Amino acid sequence: MATKSKVQQYYLTGTCKWAKLNPPGDEDFEQYSIAFFPDEPSLKTLEGMNLKSAQRKDNKTGEVYYNLARKFKKITGEDLGLVHLYPAEGNMFSADERPSIVNGSKVTVKVITYPIQKSNQFAIRLDSVRIDEMAEPVERGEMVDLPF
């Protein structure tokens, strides 16, 4: 459990969707982001962190997920660089060999929690992602001619 005034790091496992970890990231919000669907042990850990970030539910499946993100830059303007991305085994992917993560892939995320000023809650920031098992991409069918 996170304690007040301490920056903590956690490793959490689960699946992901909507990963925007490669440039250009999520340009609308100026951040790299991922929808993280935690497994049971990781969900219990997240629920015990007293996070400001809201727990969400997938409209189609009802599964609980968290939007994990890291801004492109600090408030001071300093560039934070890319979210570190690792294969299941081996060294970090270089900037030019980073794969796009397929929805449903199993991942381990490293997150950093830190206290929010004038609050008893914590903020959470995505630090790195390890792709434990890449899901198979879904083949899209032929385009259908719609009457509208």
Coordinates of C-alpha atoms in Angstrom, one line a residue, residues 5 8-9 16 39 49 73 85 121 124 127 146:
S5 CA 4.9 11.5 1.0
Q8 CA 6.7 4.2 -4.9
Q9 CA 7.0 1.9 -7.8
C16 CA -4.1 -4.1 -22.4
D39 CA -5.4 -9.5 -13.1
M49 CA -3.3 2.6 -3.5
K73 CA 6.9 16.6 -20.9
L85 CA 9.1 -0.9 -23.9
Q121 CA -4.6 10.6 -2.6
I124 CA -0.1 7.2 -10.9
D127 CA 6.9 4.2 -16.5
L146 CA -23.4 0.4 -46.7

